[in-house]
Short mmCIF file of N, CA, C and O in Angstrom, two decimals:
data_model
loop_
_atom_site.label_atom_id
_atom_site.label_comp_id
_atom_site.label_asym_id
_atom_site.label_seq_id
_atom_site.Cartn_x
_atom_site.Cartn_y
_atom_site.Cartn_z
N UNK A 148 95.75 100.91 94.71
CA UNK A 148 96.05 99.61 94.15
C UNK A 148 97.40 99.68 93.46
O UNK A 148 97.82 100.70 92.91
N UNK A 149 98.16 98.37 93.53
CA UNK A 149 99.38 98.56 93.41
C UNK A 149 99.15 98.06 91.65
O UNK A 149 98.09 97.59 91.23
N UNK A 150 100.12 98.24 90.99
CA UNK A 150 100.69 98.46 89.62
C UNK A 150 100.19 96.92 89.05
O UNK A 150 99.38 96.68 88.15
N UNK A 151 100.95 96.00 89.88
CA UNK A 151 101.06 94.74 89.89
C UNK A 151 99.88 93.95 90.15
O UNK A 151 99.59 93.01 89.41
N UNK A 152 99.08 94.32 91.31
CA UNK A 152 97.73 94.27 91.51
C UNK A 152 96.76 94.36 90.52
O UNK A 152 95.91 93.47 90.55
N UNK A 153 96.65 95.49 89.34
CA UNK A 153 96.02 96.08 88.64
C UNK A 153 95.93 94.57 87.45
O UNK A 153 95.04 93.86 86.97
N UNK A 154 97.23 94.65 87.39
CA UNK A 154 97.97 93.78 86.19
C UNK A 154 97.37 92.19 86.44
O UNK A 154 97.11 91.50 85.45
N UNK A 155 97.18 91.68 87.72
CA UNK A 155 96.62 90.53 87.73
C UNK A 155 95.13 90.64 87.99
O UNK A 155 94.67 89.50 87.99
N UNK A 156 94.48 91.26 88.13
CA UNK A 156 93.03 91.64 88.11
C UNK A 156 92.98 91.25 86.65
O UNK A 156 92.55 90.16 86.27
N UNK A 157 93.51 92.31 85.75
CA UNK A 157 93.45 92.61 84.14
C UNK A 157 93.38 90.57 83.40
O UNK A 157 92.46 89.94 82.89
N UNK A 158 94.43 90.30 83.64
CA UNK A 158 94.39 88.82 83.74
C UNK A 158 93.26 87.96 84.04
O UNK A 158 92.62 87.31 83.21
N UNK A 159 93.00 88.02 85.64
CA UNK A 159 92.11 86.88 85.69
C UNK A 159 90.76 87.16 85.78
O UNK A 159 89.90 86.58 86.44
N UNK A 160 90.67 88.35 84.85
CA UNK A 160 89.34 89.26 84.77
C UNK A 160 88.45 88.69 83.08
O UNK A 160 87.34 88.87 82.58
N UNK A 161 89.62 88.01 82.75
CA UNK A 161 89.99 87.60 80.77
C UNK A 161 88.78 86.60 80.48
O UNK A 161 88.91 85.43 80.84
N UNK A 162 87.86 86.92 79.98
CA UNK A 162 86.63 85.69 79.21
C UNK A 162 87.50 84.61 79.18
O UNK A 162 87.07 83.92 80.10
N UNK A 163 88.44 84.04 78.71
CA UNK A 163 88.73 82.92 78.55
C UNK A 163 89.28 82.17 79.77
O UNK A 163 88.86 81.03 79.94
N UNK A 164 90.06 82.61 80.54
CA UNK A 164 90.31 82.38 81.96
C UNK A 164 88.83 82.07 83.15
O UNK A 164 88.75 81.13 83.93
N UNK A 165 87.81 83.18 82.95
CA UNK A 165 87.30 83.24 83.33
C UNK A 165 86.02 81.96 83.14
O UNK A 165 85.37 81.55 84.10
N UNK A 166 85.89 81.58 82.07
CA UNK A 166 85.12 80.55 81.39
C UNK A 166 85.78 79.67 81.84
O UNK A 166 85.57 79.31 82.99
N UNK A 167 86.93 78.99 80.94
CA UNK A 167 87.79 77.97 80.78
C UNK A 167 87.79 77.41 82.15
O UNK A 167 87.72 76.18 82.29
N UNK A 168 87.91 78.48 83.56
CA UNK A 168 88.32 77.18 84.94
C UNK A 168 87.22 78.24 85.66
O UNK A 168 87.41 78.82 86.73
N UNK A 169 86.58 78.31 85.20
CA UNK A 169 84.89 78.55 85.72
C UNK A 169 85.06 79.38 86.89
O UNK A 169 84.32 79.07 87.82
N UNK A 170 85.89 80.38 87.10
CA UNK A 170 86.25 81.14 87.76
C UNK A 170 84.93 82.86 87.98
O UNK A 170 84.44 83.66 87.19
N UNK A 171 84.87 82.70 89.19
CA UNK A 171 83.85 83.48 90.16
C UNK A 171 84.61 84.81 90.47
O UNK A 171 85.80 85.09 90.55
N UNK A 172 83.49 85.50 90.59
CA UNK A 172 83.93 87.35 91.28
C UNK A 172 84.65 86.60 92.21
O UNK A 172 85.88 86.64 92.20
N UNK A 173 84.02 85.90 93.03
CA UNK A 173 84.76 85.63 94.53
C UNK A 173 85.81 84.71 94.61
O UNK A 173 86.38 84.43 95.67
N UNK A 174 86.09 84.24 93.53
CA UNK A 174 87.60 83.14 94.03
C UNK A 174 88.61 84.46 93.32
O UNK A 174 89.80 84.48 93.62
N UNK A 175 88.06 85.47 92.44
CA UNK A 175 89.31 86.64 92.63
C UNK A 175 89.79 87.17 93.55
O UNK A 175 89.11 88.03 94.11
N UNK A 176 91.06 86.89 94.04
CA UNK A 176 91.73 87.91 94.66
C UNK A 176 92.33 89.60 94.37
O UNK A 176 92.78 90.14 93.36
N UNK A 177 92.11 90.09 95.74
CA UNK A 177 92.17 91.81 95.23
C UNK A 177 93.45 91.70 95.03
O UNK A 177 93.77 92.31 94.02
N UNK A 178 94.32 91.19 95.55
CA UNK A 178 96.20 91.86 95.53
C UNK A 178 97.00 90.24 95.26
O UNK A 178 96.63 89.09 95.50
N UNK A 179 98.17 90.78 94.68
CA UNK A 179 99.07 89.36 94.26
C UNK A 179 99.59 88.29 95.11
O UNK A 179 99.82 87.09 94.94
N UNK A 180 99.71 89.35 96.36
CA UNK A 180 99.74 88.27 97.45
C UNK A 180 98.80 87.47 98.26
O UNK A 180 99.16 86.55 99.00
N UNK A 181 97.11 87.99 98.04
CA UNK A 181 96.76 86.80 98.27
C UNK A 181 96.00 86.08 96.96
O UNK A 181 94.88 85.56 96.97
N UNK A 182 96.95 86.19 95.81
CA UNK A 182 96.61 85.14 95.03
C UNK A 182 97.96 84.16 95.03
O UNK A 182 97.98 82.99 94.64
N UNK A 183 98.65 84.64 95.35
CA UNK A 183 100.10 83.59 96.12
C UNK A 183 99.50 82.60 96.97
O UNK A 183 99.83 81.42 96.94
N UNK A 184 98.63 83.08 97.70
CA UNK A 184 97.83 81.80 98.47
C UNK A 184 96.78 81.03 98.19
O UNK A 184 96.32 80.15 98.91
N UNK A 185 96.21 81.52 96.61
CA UNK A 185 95.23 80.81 96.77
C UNK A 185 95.09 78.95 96.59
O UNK A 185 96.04 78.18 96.71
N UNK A 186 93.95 78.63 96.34
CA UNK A 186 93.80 77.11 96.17
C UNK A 186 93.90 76.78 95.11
O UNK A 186 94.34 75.65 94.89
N UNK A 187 93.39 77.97 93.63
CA UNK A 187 93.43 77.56 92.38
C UNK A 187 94.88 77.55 91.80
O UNK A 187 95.58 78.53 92.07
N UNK A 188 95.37 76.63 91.08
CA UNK A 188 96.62 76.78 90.76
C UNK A 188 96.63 77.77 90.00
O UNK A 188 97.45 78.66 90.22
N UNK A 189 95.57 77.87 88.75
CA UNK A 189 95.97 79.10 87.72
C UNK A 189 95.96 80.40 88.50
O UNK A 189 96.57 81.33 87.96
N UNK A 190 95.42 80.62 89.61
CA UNK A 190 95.52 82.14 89.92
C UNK A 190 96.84 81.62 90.77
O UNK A 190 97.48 82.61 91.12
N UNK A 191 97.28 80.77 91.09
CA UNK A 191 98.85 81.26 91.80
C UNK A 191 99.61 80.88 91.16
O UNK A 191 100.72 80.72 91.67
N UNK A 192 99.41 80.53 89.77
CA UNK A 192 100.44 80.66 88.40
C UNK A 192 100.58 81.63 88.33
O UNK A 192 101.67 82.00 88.77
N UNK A 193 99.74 82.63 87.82
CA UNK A 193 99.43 83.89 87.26
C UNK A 193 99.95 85.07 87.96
O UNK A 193 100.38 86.16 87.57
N UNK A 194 99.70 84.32 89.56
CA UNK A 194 99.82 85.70 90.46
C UNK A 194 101.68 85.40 90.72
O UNK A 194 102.22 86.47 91.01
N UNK A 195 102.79 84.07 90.66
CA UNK A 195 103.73 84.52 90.11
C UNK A 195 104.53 84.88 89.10
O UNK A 195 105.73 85.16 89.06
N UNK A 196 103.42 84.82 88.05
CA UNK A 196 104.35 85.24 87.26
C UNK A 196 104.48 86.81 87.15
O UNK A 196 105.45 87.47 86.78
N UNK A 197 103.28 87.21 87.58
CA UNK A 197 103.42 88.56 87.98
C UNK A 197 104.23 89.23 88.94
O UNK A 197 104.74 90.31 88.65
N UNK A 198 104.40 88.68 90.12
CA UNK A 198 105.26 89.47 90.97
C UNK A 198 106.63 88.98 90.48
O UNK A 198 107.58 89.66 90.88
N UNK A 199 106.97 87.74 89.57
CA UNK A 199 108.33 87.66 89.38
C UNK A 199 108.94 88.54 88.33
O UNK A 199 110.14 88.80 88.28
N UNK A 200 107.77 89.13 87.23
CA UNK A 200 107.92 90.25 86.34
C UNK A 200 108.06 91.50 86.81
O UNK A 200 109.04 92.19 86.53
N UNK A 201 107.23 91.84 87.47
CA UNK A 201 106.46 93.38 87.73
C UNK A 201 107.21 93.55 89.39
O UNK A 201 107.16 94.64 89.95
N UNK A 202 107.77 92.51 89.98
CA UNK A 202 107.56 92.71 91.63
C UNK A 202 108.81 93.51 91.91
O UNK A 202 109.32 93.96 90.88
N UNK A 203 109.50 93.85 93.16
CA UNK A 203 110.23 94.49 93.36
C UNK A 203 112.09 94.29 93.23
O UNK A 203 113.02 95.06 93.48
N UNK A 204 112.06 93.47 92.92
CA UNK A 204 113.14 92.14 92.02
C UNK A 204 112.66 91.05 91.33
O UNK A 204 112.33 89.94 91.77
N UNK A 205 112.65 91.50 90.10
CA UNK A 205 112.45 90.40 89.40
C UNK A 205 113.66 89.79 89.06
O UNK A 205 114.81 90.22 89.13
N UNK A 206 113.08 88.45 88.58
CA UNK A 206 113.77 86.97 88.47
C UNK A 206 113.98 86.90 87.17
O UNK A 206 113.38 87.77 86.54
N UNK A 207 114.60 86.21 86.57
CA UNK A 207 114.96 85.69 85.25
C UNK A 207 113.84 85.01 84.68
O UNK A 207 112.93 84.67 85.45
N UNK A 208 113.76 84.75 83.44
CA UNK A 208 112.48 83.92 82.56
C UNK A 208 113.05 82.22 83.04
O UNK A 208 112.33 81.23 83.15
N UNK A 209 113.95 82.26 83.17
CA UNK A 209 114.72 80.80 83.04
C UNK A 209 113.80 80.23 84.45
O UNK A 209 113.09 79.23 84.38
N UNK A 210 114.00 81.22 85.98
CA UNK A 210 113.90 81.20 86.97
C UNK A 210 112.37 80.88 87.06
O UNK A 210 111.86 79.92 87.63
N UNK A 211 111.75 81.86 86.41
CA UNK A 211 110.00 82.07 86.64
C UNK A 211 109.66 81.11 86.11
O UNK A 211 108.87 80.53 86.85
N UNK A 212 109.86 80.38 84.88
CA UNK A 212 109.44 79.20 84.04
C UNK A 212 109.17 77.70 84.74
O UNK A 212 108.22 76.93 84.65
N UNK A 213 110.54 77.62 85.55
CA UNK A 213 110.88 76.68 86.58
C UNK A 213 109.92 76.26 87.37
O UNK A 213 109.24 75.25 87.21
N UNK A 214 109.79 77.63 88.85
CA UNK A 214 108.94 77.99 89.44
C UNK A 214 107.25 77.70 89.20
O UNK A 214 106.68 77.33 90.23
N UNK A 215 106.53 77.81 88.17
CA UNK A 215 105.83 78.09 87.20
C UNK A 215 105.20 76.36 86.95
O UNK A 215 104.17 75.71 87.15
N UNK A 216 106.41 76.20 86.47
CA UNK A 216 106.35 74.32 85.90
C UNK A 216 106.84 73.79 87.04
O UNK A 216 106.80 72.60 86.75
N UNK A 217 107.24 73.85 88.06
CA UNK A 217 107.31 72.77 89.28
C UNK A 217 105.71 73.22 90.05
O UNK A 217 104.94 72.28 90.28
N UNK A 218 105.30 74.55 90.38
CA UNK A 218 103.82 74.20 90.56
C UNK A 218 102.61 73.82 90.27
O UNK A 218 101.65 73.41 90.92
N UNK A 219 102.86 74.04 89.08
CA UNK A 219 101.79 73.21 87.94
C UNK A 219 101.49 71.60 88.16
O UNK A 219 100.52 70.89 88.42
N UNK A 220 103.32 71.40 87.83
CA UNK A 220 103.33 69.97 88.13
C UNK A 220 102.75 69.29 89.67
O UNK A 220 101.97 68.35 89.51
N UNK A 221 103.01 69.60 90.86
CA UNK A 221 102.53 69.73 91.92
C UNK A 221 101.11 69.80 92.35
O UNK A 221 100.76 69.12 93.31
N UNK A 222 99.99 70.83 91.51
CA UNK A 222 98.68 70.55 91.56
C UNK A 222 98.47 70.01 90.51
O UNK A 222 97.89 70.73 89.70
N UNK A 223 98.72 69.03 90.17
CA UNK A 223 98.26 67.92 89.32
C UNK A 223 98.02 66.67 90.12
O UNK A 223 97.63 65.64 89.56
#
């Protein structure tokens, strides 16, 4: 398991995440990329903000924030 992987498990593994959007063993994804795909927005919030931190080039805060808040806005 990759570094990054670990790191978003740790996340959407969190009582409050987990409660709050009623989130299942099974809507977890094992790896960041397929939480890049998923349907829930918070796990493909989560899963970029992770690979834009942790991934193999990361992006600026300015960049990830953007990113971040135009998808949010989008599944609304």
């Amino acid at each position: 398991m990759a570094r990054k992987d670990g790191i978003l498990k740790s996340f959407l593994n969190h009582e409050l995440l987990t409660t709050k959007y009623e989130l299942q063993d099974s809507d977890i994804p094992g790896t960041v990329r397929e939480a890049l795909n998923s349907d829930k927005p918070i796990i493909k919030a989560i899963a970029l903000i992770v690979e834009g931190l942790d991934g193999t080039s990361p992006i600026t805060d300015a960049v990830l924030r953007q990113q971040v808040t135009q998808l949010l806005n989008e599944a609304i």
